[in-house]
Short mmCIF file of C-alpha atoms and ligand atoms in Angstrom, two decimals:
data_model
loop_
_atom_site.label_atom_id
_atom_site.label_comp_id
_atom_site.label_asym_id
_atom_site.label_seq_id
_atom_site.Cartn_x
_atom_site.Cartn_y
_atom_site.Cartn_z
CA MET A 1409 -10.63 -31.78 -56.22
CA THR A 1410 -9.15 -32.56 -59.50
CA GLN A 1411 -5.49 -32.01 -60.05
CA LYS A 1412 -3.94 -31.59 -63.28
CA VAL A 1413 -0.58 -30.66 -64.81
CA LEU A 1414 0.39 -27.74 -67.13
CA LYS A 1415 3.52 -28.08 -68.96
CA VAL A 1416 5.89 -25.52 -69.17
CA LYS A 1417 7.67 -25.11 -72.42
CA ASP A 1418 11.49 -23.71 -72.67
CA ASN A 1419 11.38 -22.67 -68.72
CA ASP A 1420 8.82 -20.10 -69.79
CA VAL A 1421 6.48 -20.04 -66.96
CA LEU A 1422 4.68 -16.86 -67.89
CA GLY A 1423 4.26 -17.82 -71.61
CA SER A 1424 2.83 -21.18 -70.25
CA THR A 1425 0.35 -19.50 -68.22
CA ASN A 1426 -0.72 -17.18 -70.80
CA GLU A 1427 -1.25 -20.11 -73.13
CA PHE A 1428 -3.44 -21.73 -70.51
CA LEU A 1429 -5.63 -18.74 -70.21
CA ARG A 1430 -5.86 -18.09 -73.89
CA HIS A 1431 -7.34 -21.71 -74.05
CA LEU A 1432 -9.71 -21.04 -71.41
CA LEU A 1433 -11.16 -17.78 -72.82
CA SER A 1434 -11.31 -19.45 -76.21
CA SER A 1435 -13.38 -22.51 -74.87
CA GLY A 1436 -16.47 -20.21 -75.08
CA LYS A 1437 -17.53 -21.12 -71.60
CA ILE A 1438 -16.43 -17.94 -70.17
CA GLN A 1439 -17.08 -14.49 -71.79
CA ALA A 1440 -14.26 -12.43 -70.57
CA LEU A 1441 -11.18 -13.01 -68.22
CA LEU A 1442 -9.78 -10.32 -65.51
CA VAL A 1443 -6.14 -10.69 -65.52
CA PRO A 1444 -3.19 -8.52 -64.39
CA GLN A 1445 -1.56 -7.38 -67.35
CA SER A 1446 1.19 -4.95 -68.36
CA ILE A 1447 0.39 -1.54 -69.68
CA PRO A 1448 2.69 -0.70 -72.83
CA SER A 1449 5.41 0.89 -70.63
CA LYS A 1450 5.91 -2.74 -69.34
CA LYS A 1451 6.42 -0.87 -65.80
CA VAL A 1452 3.26 -1.82 -64.04
CA VAL A 1453 0.63 -4.55 -64.40
CA TYR A 1454 -2.99 -3.47 -63.87
CA PRO A 1455 -6.15 -5.57 -63.97
CA VAL A 1456 -7.34 -5.94 -67.53
CA LEU A 1457 -10.55 -7.21 -68.65
CA ILE A 1458 -9.99 -9.22 -71.71
CA ALA A 1459 -12.68 -10.35 -74.17
CA ASP A 1460 -10.63 -11.34 -77.15
CA PRO A 1461 -8.02 -14.16 -76.52
CA LYS A 1462 -5.41 -12.58 -79.09
CA LYS A 1463 -5.05 -9.42 -76.75
CA LEU A 1464 -4.32 -11.72 -73.83
CA HIS A 1465 -0.70 -11.17 -72.71
CA ALA A 1466 -1.15 -11.52 -68.95
CA ASP A 1467 1.34 -11.03 -66.27
CA ILE A 1468 -0.27 -13.05 -63.58
CA ILE A 1469 3.16 -13.90 -61.93
CA ALA A 1470 4.39 -10.16 -61.99
CA PRO A 1471 5.16 -9.59 -58.28
CA VAL A 1472 3.48 -6.44 -58.00
CA LEU A 1473 -0.10 -5.46 -56.86
CA PRO A 1474 -0.93 -1.93 -57.61
CA VAL A 1475 -4.41 -1.84 -56.89
CA ALA A 1476 -7.24 -3.97 -55.31
CA THR A 1477 -8.34 -6.42 -57.64
CA ALA A 1478 -11.06 -7.27 -55.27
CA THR A 1479 -12.36 -3.67 -55.63
CA VAL A 1480 -12.29 -4.00 -59.51
CA VAL A 1481 -14.52 -7.30 -59.38
CA SER A 1482 -16.94 -5.22 -56.90
CA LYS A 1483 -17.08 -2.56 -59.92
CA ILE A 1484 -17.97 -5.22 -62.36
CA THR A 1485 -20.45 -7.08 -60.38
CA LYS A 1486 -21.96 -4.55 -58.02
CA VAL A 1487 -24.64 -2.87 -60.21
CA GLN A 1488 -25.39 -6.13 -62.07
CA PRO A 1489 -23.55 -9.44 -62.10
CA PRO A 1490 -22.57 -10.77 -65.62
CA SER A 1491 -25.01 -12.97 -67.36
CA LYS A 1492 -22.46 -15.45 -68.38
CA PRO A 1493 -19.41 -16.61 -66.58
CA ILE A 1494 -16.31 -14.40 -66.47
CA GLY A 1495 -12.92 -15.53 -65.03
CA VAL A 1496 -11.22 -13.56 -62.48
CA VAL A 1497 -7.34 -14.16 -61.74
CA LEU A 1498 -6.84 -13.18 -58.04
CA ARG A 1499 -4.06 -13.63 -55.43
CA SER A 1500 -5.21 -15.12 -52.12
CA CYS A 1501 -5.54 -11.80 -50.26
CA GLN A 1502 -7.70 -10.60 -52.91
CA ILE A 1503 -9.82 -13.43 -52.86
CA ARG A 1504 -10.20 -13.00 -49.09
CA ALA A 1505 -11.12 -9.35 -49.62
CA LEU A 1506 -13.72 -10.15 -52.30
CA ILE A 1507 -15.36 -12.69 -50.12
CA GLU A 1508 -15.55 -9.87 -47.69
CA LEU A 1509 -17.13 -7.68 -50.16
CA VAL A 1510 -19.57 -9.89 -51.25
CA LYS A 1511 -20.79 -10.29 -47.57
CA LEU A 1512 -21.11 -6.59 -47.39
CA ASN A 1513 -23.14 -6.63 -50.29
CA GLN A 1514 -20.68 -4.74 -52.49
CA ALA A 1515 -19.74 -7.37 -55.11
CA SER A 1516 -21.42 -10.84 -56.40
CA LEU A 1517 -19.88 -14.18 -57.05
CA THR A 1518 -22.89 -14.85 -59.76
CA ASN A 1519 -21.23 -15.96 -62.75
CA ILE A 1520 -17.63 -15.22 -61.48
CA VAL A 1521 -15.23 -18.00 -61.79
CA LEU A 1522 -12.46 -17.35 -59.37
CA ILE A 1523 -9.02 -18.55 -60.55
CA GLY A 1524 -6.55 -18.16 -57.66
CA VAL A 1525 -2.90 -18.17 -57.99
CA ASP A 1526 -0.07 -19.34 -55.39
CA CYS A 1527 1.39 -15.77 -54.35
CA PRO A 1528 5.11 -15.95 -53.12
CA GLY A 1529 4.56 -11.90 -52.42
CA THR A 1530 4.62 -8.78 -54.30
CA PHE A 1531 7.06 -5.72 -54.45
CA PRO A 1532 6.42 -2.20 -54.00
CA ILE A 1533 5.36 -0.64 -57.29
CA ASN A 1534 8.22 1.60 -57.68
CA THR A 1535 10.75 -1.41 -57.10
CA TYR A 1536 9.12 -3.62 -59.46
CA ALA A 1537 8.87 -0.81 -62.12
CA GLY A 1538 12.60 0.00 -61.58
CA PHE A 1539 13.86 -3.41 -62.44
CA PRO A 1540 16.01 -4.08 -65.57
CA GLU A 1541 14.56 -5.89 -68.37
CA LYS A 1542 16.35 -9.30 -67.58
CA LYS A 1543 14.60 -9.42 -64.16
CA THR A 1544 11.48 -10.73 -65.53
CA PRO A 1545 8.40 -12.18 -63.75
CA THR A 1546 9.44 -15.54 -64.77
CA HIS A 1547 12.77 -14.90 -63.03
CA PHE A 1548 11.16 -13.84 -59.83
CA ILE A 1549 8.63 -16.54 -59.55
CA ILE A 1550 11.39 -19.16 -59.95
CA ASP A 1551 13.53 -17.57 -57.45
CA ALA A 1552 10.84 -17.34 -54.99
CA ILE A 1553 9.65 -20.90 -55.18
CA THR A 1554 13.10 -22.33 -55.58
CA LYS A 1555 15.00 -19.73 -53.26
CA LYS A 1556 18.18 -19.91 -55.10
CA THR A 1557 18.94 -16.46 -54.28
CA ASN A 1558 17.46 -13.84 -52.28
CA ASP A 1559 16.44 -11.88 -55.09
CA ALA A 1560 12.67 -12.26 -54.56
CA GLU A 1561 12.58 -12.29 -50.95
CA GLN A 1562 14.44 -9.17 -50.19
CA TYR A 1563 12.08 -6.94 -52.05
CA LEU A 1564 8.82 -8.30 -50.69
CA ARG A 1565 6.41 -5.62 -49.14
CA SER A 1566 6.28 -6.07 -45.36
CA ALA A 1567 2.70 -7.20 -45.70
CA CYS A 1568 3.90 -9.93 -48.07
CA LYS A 1569 6.65 -10.96 -45.65
CA VAL A 1570 4.32 -11.99 -43.09
CA CYS A 1571 1.30 -13.22 -45.49
CA LYS A 1572 -1.45 -15.05 -43.55
CA ASP A 1573 -1.90 -17.33 -46.61
CA PRO A 1574 -0.12 -17.36 -49.72
CA ILE A 1575 -2.30 -20.30 -51.02
CA PRO A 1576 -5.74 -19.40 -52.41
CA THR A 1577 -8.86 -20.53 -50.75
CA ASN A 1578 -12.50 -20.36 -51.96
CA ALA A 1579 -11.20 -20.58 -55.71
CA ASP A 1580 -12.90 -22.55 -58.40
CA ILE A 1581 -9.52 -23.07 -60.15
CA ILE A 1582 -6.05 -22.81 -58.67
CA LEU A 1583 -2.77 -22.17 -60.43
CA GLY A 1584 -0.11 -23.87 -58.07
CA PHE A 1585 3.60 -22.94 -58.06
CA TYR A 1586 4.36 -24.54 -54.77
CA GLY A 1587 5.31 -28.24 -54.74
CA THR A 1588 6.32 -28.78 -58.37
CA ASP A 1589 9.39 -28.18 -60.48
CA ILE A 1590 8.12 -24.79 -61.81
CA GLU A 1591 10.53 -24.65 -64.62
CA LYS A 1592 8.68 -27.59 -66.01
CA GLU A 1593 5.29 -27.88 -64.66
CA ILE A 1594 2.56 -25.89 -63.07
CA ILE A 1595 -0.08 -27.59 -60.86
CA VAL A 1596 -3.67 -26.89 -61.88
CA GLU A 1597 -6.44 -27.59 -59.46
CA ALA A 1598 -10.15 -27.46 -59.88
CA HIS A 1599 -11.98 -27.16 -56.71
CA SER A 1600 -15.68 -26.69 -57.87
CA GLU A 1601 -17.84 -28.27 -60.44
CA ILE A 1602 -17.44 -25.27 -62.82
CA GLY A 1603 -13.96 -25.39 -62.33
CA LYS A 1604 -13.77 -29.11 -63.22
CA ASP A 1605 -15.95 -28.46 -66.30
CA LEU A 1606 -13.66 -25.61 -67.49
CA LEU A 1607 -10.49 -27.84 -67.17
CA LYS A 1608 -12.09 -30.70 -68.92
CA ASP A 1609 -11.21 -29.79 -72.55
CA LEU A 1610 -7.96 -27.85 -71.92
CA PRO A 1611 -4.56 -29.38 -72.94
CA LEU A 1612 -3.45 -30.48 -69.46
CA GLU A 1613 -1.84 -33.47 -68.10
CA ASP A 1614 -3.37 -35.81 -65.62
CA GLU A 1615 -2.00 -35.55 -62.08
CA LYS A 1616 1.25 -36.84 -61.25
CA GLU A 1617 2.04 -39.33 -58.26
CA GLY A 1618 3.02 -38.37 -54.98
CA ASN A 1619 1.93 -35.52 -52.62
CA ALA A 1620 4.60 -33.25 -53.21
CA ARG A 1621 2.00 -30.20 -53.53
CA GLU A 1622 0.47 -31.08 -50.24
CA LYS A 1623 3.76 -30.94 -48.44
CA ALA A 1624 5.01 -27.81 -50.05
CA VAL A 1625 1.70 -25.99 -49.20
CA LYS A 1626 1.96 -27.11 -45.74
CA GLU A 1627 5.51 -26.12 -45.39
CA ILE A 1628 4.97 -22.60 -46.95
CA ARG A 1629 2.16 -21.88 -44.76
CA GLU A 1630 3.90 -22.93 -41.64
CA GLU A 1631 7.05 -20.66 -42.71
CA LYS A 1632 4.72 -17.66 -43.03
CA ASP A 1633 2.81 -18.40 -39.88
CA LYS A 1634 6.13 -18.49 -37.95
CA LYS A 1635 7.09 -15.07 -39.70
CA ARG A 1636 3.70 -13.52 -38.82
CA ALA A 1637 3.97 -14.86 -35.24
CA MET A 1638 7.37 -12.95 -34.95
CA PHE A 1639 6.06 -10.03 -36.35
CA LEU A 1640 3.26 -9.97 -33.97
CA LYS A 1641 5.65 -10.36 -31.23
CA GLU A 1642 8.02 -7.60 -32.22
CA LYS A 1643 5.10 -5.23 -33.06
CA GLU A 1644 3.22 -5.32 -29.75
CA GLY A 1645 5.33 -2.07 -28.76
CA ILE A 1646 2.97 0.76 -30.31
CA LYS A 1647 0.93 1.26 -27.33
CA GLY A 1648 -0.22 4.59 -25.54
CA ILE A 1649 -1.75 7.81 -26.93
CA GLU A 1650 1.94 9.23 -27.15
CA LYS A 1651 3.31 6.27 -29.10
CA VAL A 1652 0.35 6.16 -31.22
CA ALA A 1653 0.47 9.79 -31.97
CA GLU A 1654 3.88 9.43 -32.77
CA PHE A 1655 3.38 6.64 -35.10
CA PHE A 1656 1.15 8.45 -37.04
CA ASP A 1657 2.77 11.81 -36.97
CA LYS A 1658 3.70 11.78 -40.59
CA CYS A 1659 -0.01 11.29 -41.34
CA VAL A 1660 -1.09 14.24 -43.56
CA ASN A 1661 -4.79 12.90 -43.47
CA CYS A 1662 -4.69 12.31 -47.19
CA HIS A 1663 -6.98 9.18 -46.81
CA ASN A 1664 -4.97 7.44 -49.63
CA CYS A 1665 -4.85 4.33 -47.26
CA ARG A 1666 -8.49 4.44 -47.23
CA GLN A 1667 -8.95 4.81 -51.15
CA ALA A 1668 -6.36 1.84 -51.44
CA CYS A 1669 -8.15 -0.45 -49.07
CA PRO A 1670 -10.49 -3.16 -50.75
CA ILE A 1671 -12.43 -3.43 -47.74
CA CYS A 1672 -13.10 0.60 -47.24
CA TYR A 1673 -16.05 0.86 -49.51
CA CYS A 1674 -18.34 3.67 -48.15
CA LYS A 1675 -19.35 5.90 -50.71
CA GLU A 1676 -19.27 8.81 -48.23
CA CYS A 1677 -16.63 8.40 -45.73
CA LEU A 1678 -17.45 10.21 -42.49
CA PHE A 1679 -14.01 11.84 -42.55
CA ASP A 1680 -14.67 13.44 -45.78
CA SER A 1681 -18.27 14.66 -44.69
CA SER A 1682 -18.85 18.06 -43.19
CA VAL A 1683 -19.16 16.54 -39.60
CA PHE A 1684 -15.84 18.22 -38.67
CA ASP A 1685 -16.64 21.56 -40.05
CA ALA A 1686 -16.59 24.37 -37.71
CA GLU A 1687 -17.22 28.19 -37.69
CA ALA A 1688 -13.74 30.24 -37.39
CA TYR A 1689 -14.45 31.21 -33.82
CA LYS A 1690 -14.27 27.44 -32.76
CA PHE A 1691 -10.86 27.23 -34.61
CA ILE A 1692 -9.78 30.34 -32.64
CA ARG A 1693 -11.12 28.99 -29.37
CA ARG A 1694 -9.21 25.81 -30.09
CA ALA A 1695 -6.13 27.89 -30.34
CA GLU A 1696 -6.60 29.98 -27.54
CA ASN A 1697 -7.26 26.79 -25.19
CA LYS A 1698 -3.88 25.67 -25.59
CA GLY A 1699 -2.19 28.57 -26.93
CA LEU A 1700 -1.83 26.86 -30.30
CA PHE A 1701 -4.01 24.31 -32.68
CA LYS A 1702 -2.13 22.10 -35.20
CA MET A 1703 -4.09 21.47 -38.49
CA PRO A 1704 -5.07 19.12 -39.85
CA SER A 1705 -6.02 17.81 -36.52
CA ASP A 1706 -8.02 14.82 -37.35
CA ALA A 1707 -5.41 12.16 -38.31
CA LEU A 1708 -5.41 10.24 -35.12
CA LEU A 1709 -9.42 10.06 -35.24
CA PHE A 1710 -9.59 9.21 -38.93
CA GLN A 1711 -7.08 6.08 -38.15
CA LEU A 1712 -9.30 5.07 -35.27
CA GLY A 1713 -12.46 5.60 -37.05
CA ARG A 1714 -11.15 3.76 -40.12
CA MET A 1715 -9.91 0.81 -38.00
CA ASN A 1716 -13.17 0.46 -36.09
CA HIS A 1717 -15.03 0.52 -39.36
CA MET A 1718 -13.23 -2.14 -41.25
CA ILE A 1719 -10.66 -4.02 -38.95
CA LEU A 1720 -12.56 -7.25 -38.80
CA SER A 1721 -12.71 -7.58 -42.31
CA CYS A 1722 -9.16 -6.48 -42.85
CA VAL A 1723 -7.30 -9.13 -45.01
CA GLU A 1724 -3.57 -7.65 -44.39
CA CYS A 1725 -3.17 -7.16 -47.97
CA GLY A 1726 -0.98 -4.11 -47.17
CA LEU A 1727 -2.30 -2.05 -49.84
CA CYS A 1728 -2.90 0.80 -47.38
CA GLU A 1729 0.85 0.83 -46.56
CA GLN A 1730 1.88 0.66 -50.27
CA ALA A 1731 -0.52 3.85 -50.82
CA CYS A 1732 0.82 6.09 -48.06
CA PRO A 1733 2.96 8.97 -49.44
CA ASN A 1734 4.72 9.16 -46.36
CA THR A 1735 5.65 5.47 -45.97
CA ILE A 1736 4.17 4.85 -42.43
CA PRO A 1737 4.23 1.24 -41.84
CA LEU A 1738 0.73 0.82 -41.30
CA MET A 1739 0.93 -2.84 -41.14
CA GLU A 1740 2.77 -2.53 -37.98
CA VAL A 1741 -0.49 -1.39 -36.31
CA PHE A 1742 -2.91 -3.01 -38.52
CA ILE A 1743 -1.91 -6.61 -38.27
CA PRO A 1744 -1.78 -6.83 -34.66
CA ALA A 1745 -4.98 -4.69 -34.38
CA ALA A 1746 -6.64 -7.20 -36.91
CA GLU A 1747 -5.23 -10.36 -35.35
CA ASN A 1748 -6.43 -9.37 -31.93
CA ALA A 1749 -9.87 -7.85 -32.69
CA GLN A 1750 -10.73 -10.70 -34.88
CA LYS A 1751 -9.65 -13.15 -32.42
CA GLU A 1752 -12.13 -11.60 -29.83
CA PHE A 1753 -15.14 -12.03 -32.26
CA GLU A 1754 -13.92 -15.19 -33.31
CA TYR A 1755 -14.00 -14.01 -37.04
CA HIS A 1756 -12.17 -15.21 -40.07
CA PRO A 1757 -12.29 -12.63 -42.97
CA GLY A 1758 -12.31 -14.15 -46.37
CA LYS A 1759 -12.50 -17.67 -45.42
CA ASP A 1760 -16.12 -18.66 -45.35
CA LYS A 1761 -18.74 -17.06 -47.54
CA THR A 1762 -21.51 -17.99 -45.07
CA GLU A 1763 -19.55 -16.78 -41.81
CA LYS A 1764 -21.38 -13.49 -41.16
CA VAL A 1765 -19.53 -10.20 -40.45
CA PRO A 1766 -19.61 -9.83 -36.79
CA MET A 1767 -21.41 -6.26 -36.70
CA ILE A 1768 -24.62 -7.66 -38.32
CA VAL A 1769 -25.18 -10.60 -35.99
CA TYR A 1770 -25.33 -11.23 -32.41
CA ARG A 1771 -25.82 -13.99 -29.86
CA GLU A 1772 -28.26 -13.60 -26.93
CA ASP A 1773 -25.90 -15.05 -24.65
CA GLU A 1774 -22.63 -13.17 -25.25
CA PHE A 1775 -20.87 -10.37 -23.62
CA LEU A 1776 -23.45 -10.16 -20.93
CA GLU A 1777 -20.69 -8.69 -18.58
CA VAL A 1778 -20.80 -5.05 -19.25
CA GLY A 1779 -19.84 -2.05 -17.76
CA GLU A 1780 -16.27 -3.08 -17.62
CA LYS A 1781 -13.43 -0.52 -17.10
CA MET B 945 -5.04 27.18 -6.52
CA SER B 946 -5.83 24.18 -8.65
CA LYS B 947 -9.36 23.51 -8.95
CA GLU B 948 -10.27 19.79 -8.97
CA PHE B 949 -10.76 18.53 -12.55
CA GLU B 950 -14.48 18.19 -13.62
CA PRO B 951 -14.86 15.64 -16.24
CA ASN B 952 -17.32 16.22 -19.13
CA ILE B 953 -19.51 12.97 -19.44
CA LEU B 954 -21.76 12.36 -22.37
CA GLY B 955 -24.72 9.72 -21.81
CA PHE B 956 -26.43 8.23 -24.86
CA LEU B 957 -29.68 7.08 -23.10
CA CYS B 958 -32.17 4.80 -24.60
CA ASN B 959 -35.59 6.25 -24.39
CA TRP B 960 -37.45 3.34 -23.32
CA CYS B 961 -35.14 2.19 -20.49
CA SER B 962 -32.24 4.31 -19.20
CA TYR B 963 -33.61 7.55 -20.09
CA ALA B 964 -36.58 6.85 -17.78
CA GLY B 965 -34.17 5.37 -15.09
CA ALA B 966 -32.42 8.57 -15.09
CA ASP B 967 -35.55 10.24 -15.07
CA LEU B 968 -36.48 8.01 -12.01
CA ALA B 969 -33.27 8.92 -10.32
CA GLY B 970 -34.08 12.52 -10.73
CA THR B 971 -37.49 12.41 -9.27
CA SER B 972 -36.56 10.34 -6.39
CA ARG B 973 -34.07 12.60 -5.63
CA MET B 974 -31.07 10.39 -5.77
CA LYS B 975 -27.79 12.13 -5.69
CA TYR B 976 -25.41 11.84 -8.54
CA PRO B 977 -22.54 14.17 -10.15
CA SER B 978 -24.20 16.94 -12.57
CA ASN B 979 -20.96 16.22 -14.91
CA LEU B 980 -23.48 14.16 -17.17
CA LYS B 981 -25.19 15.70 -20.04
CA SER B 982 -27.56 13.31 -21.58
CA ILE B 983 -28.88 12.77 -25.42
CA ARG B 984 -31.83 10.80 -25.51
CA VAL B 985 -31.90 8.11 -28.47
CA MET B 986 -34.84 6.02 -29.42
CA CYS B 987 -32.76 3.08 -28.93
CA SER B 988 -29.15 2.28 -27.89
CA GLY B 989 -28.95 0.61 -31.42
CA ARG B 990 -28.96 4.35 -32.55
CA VAL B 991 -25.50 4.92 -31.34
CA ASP B 992 -22.65 4.65 -34.00
CA PRO B 993 -19.19 4.11 -32.48
CA SER B 994 -18.35 7.40 -34.63
CA PHE B 995 -20.62 9.41 -32.47
CA VAL B 996 -18.35 8.27 -29.71
CA LEU B 997 -15.24 9.06 -31.54
CA GLU B 998 -16.64 12.57 -32.37
CA ALA B 999 -17.56 13.22 -29.04
CA LEU B 1000 -14.14 12.08 -27.51
CA ARG B 1001 -12.56 14.59 -30.25
CA LYS B 1002 -14.95 17.36 -29.37
CA GLY B 1003 -13.89 17.33 -25.60
CA VAL B 1004 -16.00 14.98 -23.62
CA ASP B 1005 -13.92 12.93 -21.32
CA GLY B 1006 -16.08 10.07 -20.99
CA VAL B 1007 -19.06 8.40 -23.01
CA LEU B 1008 -21.72 6.46 -21.28
CA ILE B 1009 -24.12 4.28 -23.51
CA ALA B 1010 -26.95 2.74 -21.91
CA GLY B 1011 -29.43 0.43 -23.31
CA CYS B 1012 -32.42 -2.18 -22.22
CA HIS B 1013 -31.47 -5.32 -20.62
CA PRO B 1014 -30.76 -8.19 -22.71
CA GLY B 1015 -34.21 -9.48 -24.02
CA ASP B 1016 -35.92 -6.10 -23.46
CA CYS B 1017 -34.96 -4.08 -26.54
CA HIS B 1018 -38.06 -2.40 -28.07
CA TYR B 1019 -36.50 -3.27 -31.50
CA GLN B 1020 -35.24 -6.91 -30.78
CA SER B 1021 -31.50 -6.69 -30.87
CA GLY B 1022 -30.50 -3.02 -30.98
CA ASN B 1023 -28.73 -3.46 -27.50
CA TYR B 1024 -27.07 -6.68 -28.61
CA LYS B 1025 -25.58 -5.04 -31.65
CA THR B 1026 -24.56 -1.75 -29.88
CA ASN B 1027 -22.87 -3.81 -27.17
CA ARG B 1028 -20.79 -5.70 -29.95
CA ARG B 1029 -19.83 -2.47 -31.58
CA ILE B 1030 -18.52 -0.92 -28.40
CA LYS B 1031 -16.95 -3.92 -27.64
CA LEU B 1032 -14.91 -3.50 -30.75
CA LEU B 1033 -14.16 0.23 -30.22
CA LYS B 1034 -13.08 -0.53 -26.94
CA LYS B 1035 -11.00 -3.46 -27.97
CA LEU B 1036 -9.11 -1.17 -30.34
CA LEU B 1037 -8.69 1.68 -27.88
CA MET B 1038 -7.12 -1.24 -25.91
CA GLU B 1039 -4.92 -2.60 -28.57
CA LEU B 1040 -3.74 1.07 -28.88
CA GLY B 1041 -3.31 1.67 -25.47
CA VAL B 1042 -5.69 4.81 -25.78
CA GLU B 1043 -7.69 4.67 -22.58
CA PRO B 1044 -10.62 2.28 -23.33
CA GLN B 1045 -12.22 3.18 -19.87
CA ARG B 1046 -13.69 6.31 -21.40
CA VAL B 1047 -16.07 4.49 -23.33
CA ARG B 1048 -18.62 2.52 -21.33
CA PHE B 1049 -21.83 0.38 -22.24
CA GLU B 1050 -24.52 -0.52 -19.57
CA TYR B 1051 -27.83 -1.93 -19.24
CA VAL B 1052 -30.16 0.22 -17.26
CA SER B 1053 -34.03 -0.45 -17.02
CA ALA B 1054 -36.60 2.30 -16.31
CA SER B 1055 -37.06 1.16 -12.66
CA GLU B 1056 -33.33 1.34 -11.97
CA GLY B 1057 -32.73 4.84 -10.81
CA GLN B 1058 -30.65 3.75 -8.20
CA LYS B 1059 -28.45 1.80 -10.58
CA PHE B 1060 -28.18 4.68 -13.02
CA ALA B 1061 -27.15 7.07 -10.05
CA SER B 1062 -24.48 4.75 -9.05
CA ILE B 1063 -23.08 4.10 -12.53
CA VAL B 1064 -22.59 7.81 -13.15
CA THR B 1065 -21.18 8.40 -9.60
CA GLU B 1066 -18.69 5.71 -10.20
CA PHE B 1067 -17.82 6.56 -14.01
CA VAL B 1068 -17.43 10.45 -12.97
CA ALA B 1069 -15.06 9.34 -10.05
CA GLU B 1070 -12.99 7.20 -12.59
CA MET B 1071 -12.67 9.99 -15.19
CA LYS B 1072 -11.59 12.33 -12.40
CA LYS B 1073 -8.89 9.73 -11.67
CA LEU B 1074 -7.96 9.41 -15.44
CA GLY B 1075 -7.85 12.98 -16.09
CA PRO B 1076 -8.70 15.17 -19.24
CA ASN B 1077 -9.22 13.35 -22.51
CA PRO B 1078 -5.95 13.76 -24.37
CA ILE B 1079 -7.40 13.09 -28.06
CA THR B 1080 -9.82 16.22 -27.86
CA VAL B 1081 -9.20 19.08 -29.86
CA ASP B 1082 -11.62 21.44 -28.22
CA LYS B 1083 -10.77 21.95 -24.71
CA LYS B 1084 -8.00 22.96 -22.36
S1 SF4 C 1135 -6.68 -1.97 -43.87
FE1 SF4 C 1135 -4.96 -2.28 -45.39
S2 SF4 C 1135 -4.12 -4.43 -45.10
FE2 SF4 C 1135 -6.13 -4.21 -44.11
S3 SF4 C 1135 -7.50 -4.92 -46.04
FE3 SF4 C 1135 -7.26 -2.66 -46.13
S4 SF4 C 1135 -5.52 -2.17 -47.22
FE4 SF4 C 1135 -5.42 -4.30 -46.85
S1 SF4 C 1136 -2.17 7.37 -46.57
FE1 SF4 C 1136 -0.59 7.79 -45.10
S2 SF4 C 1136 -0.61 9.89 -44.88
FE2 SF4 C 1136 -2.48 9.39 -45.88
S3 SF4 C 1136 -4.06 9.33 -44.44
FE3 SF4 C 1136 -3.33 7.38 -44.79
S4 SF4 C 1136 -1.67 7.11 -43.22
FE4 SF4 C 1136 -2.07 9.24 -43.35
S1 FES C 1137 -35.08 0.08 -27.05
FE1 FES C 1137 -33.70 0.16 -25.35
S2 FES C 1137 -31.96 -0.61 -26.17
FE2 FES C 1137 -33.15 -1.03 -27.90
#
């Protein structure tokens, strides 16, 4: 790993990251950059693929994640990966999701340079869009890192409050905000050969003395681990068919959660298929059986089916919860389920490209005890 | 007045082993409850957890999946993989406290007619105790 320093001019964190990215794109070594960038209204940032450095006005520190960037990278690389490198700027949860998609053959890392950014968390889209202009991304990142006020922490999405790991892993380049005086300097790390090569010619300063970064990373990881553990302890309460049904009782079966999820990639979801279609007499029979029949009737099965399909790869990004029109706190069920199912299969989604997804492998000596009640 | 609850059990039985095992139980006139309806599959590996969920939804009270013993699957690994899939499904049902007992995976060879009969007997008794499946839409 090589560590360098990007100087921040006039406390303008955002401007400095943009200068860095423009240099990167101008180097000629990458043909395009996928970055979060504001649309003209300035209210939301979307992943934007940029070819011309002059058009780059990214918002990589804007605390909002409207869509799964991992899904966007899948779109770009699935049919045919790029022939020359492109850089993609991702938060840690989206790198984890992308690694899962690669394992599931839904994306490729060929000629993809992963640029990870430290992520102090994101806000719900409407919260972010509603901020007055003076509450800029720079304001929030400084606040989130220095914790001078509670401005950033209080708005965090529930998934971000208990984030599994705010520091990117598996990235070629990391832009680090923890462990530095962010108003003055940003840490830039290269974790691979291509990462090193890309940083070589950029206007960066050499690494500083001391291990402030290491210490800060350890601290924030410990803090998040603690919060996540507390969350898991508090949320073990949703158990039993009645409680589960009640938890999902605002679910209108719109499947937005599935649409927003980076892991749910199936082209044809079972729950959109005709499997659950039936003749009128069957509906009437259902009504006659109990005297009444509520519709739609598949919400609970949809949730169970979706979970069963993707929970081992769930990266806890919370985009499902963000997408739910009826604000069902999905993470209260998904985080405990993911934690426990992943533990059972000793699987760590997004951690290691070579770790195979559990449902395609097996060991001959495992789970020999069957038929348990 | 109230009749005893008779659970509906659906069995996905592998052609090469448990289906033959069930056959053996039948031809040897071993007694087991008639609550089981079976679907013959060419390998337990054909059973997708969504089949199980669909069956539960459609009113089955318990689902039995039976495959060849470890090392005996005609397609090498169908039984191992299904075992994993069912493990995951049961784990989720357990997580949510939604009666994981209703789903059961077993190894039954073609010669294990007796084992097959006792598994079904035991499973039916257990489902009787558990009562009707609460997530069904199709039954009383
Ligand atoms: S299920 Fe929800 S939290 Fe998990 S990966 Fe999908 S969108 Fe993210
Ligand atoms: S987004 Fe919300 S309402 Fe829509 S299917 Fe998912 S949980 Fe149900
Ligand atoms: S052939 Fe019997 S389980 Fe695969």
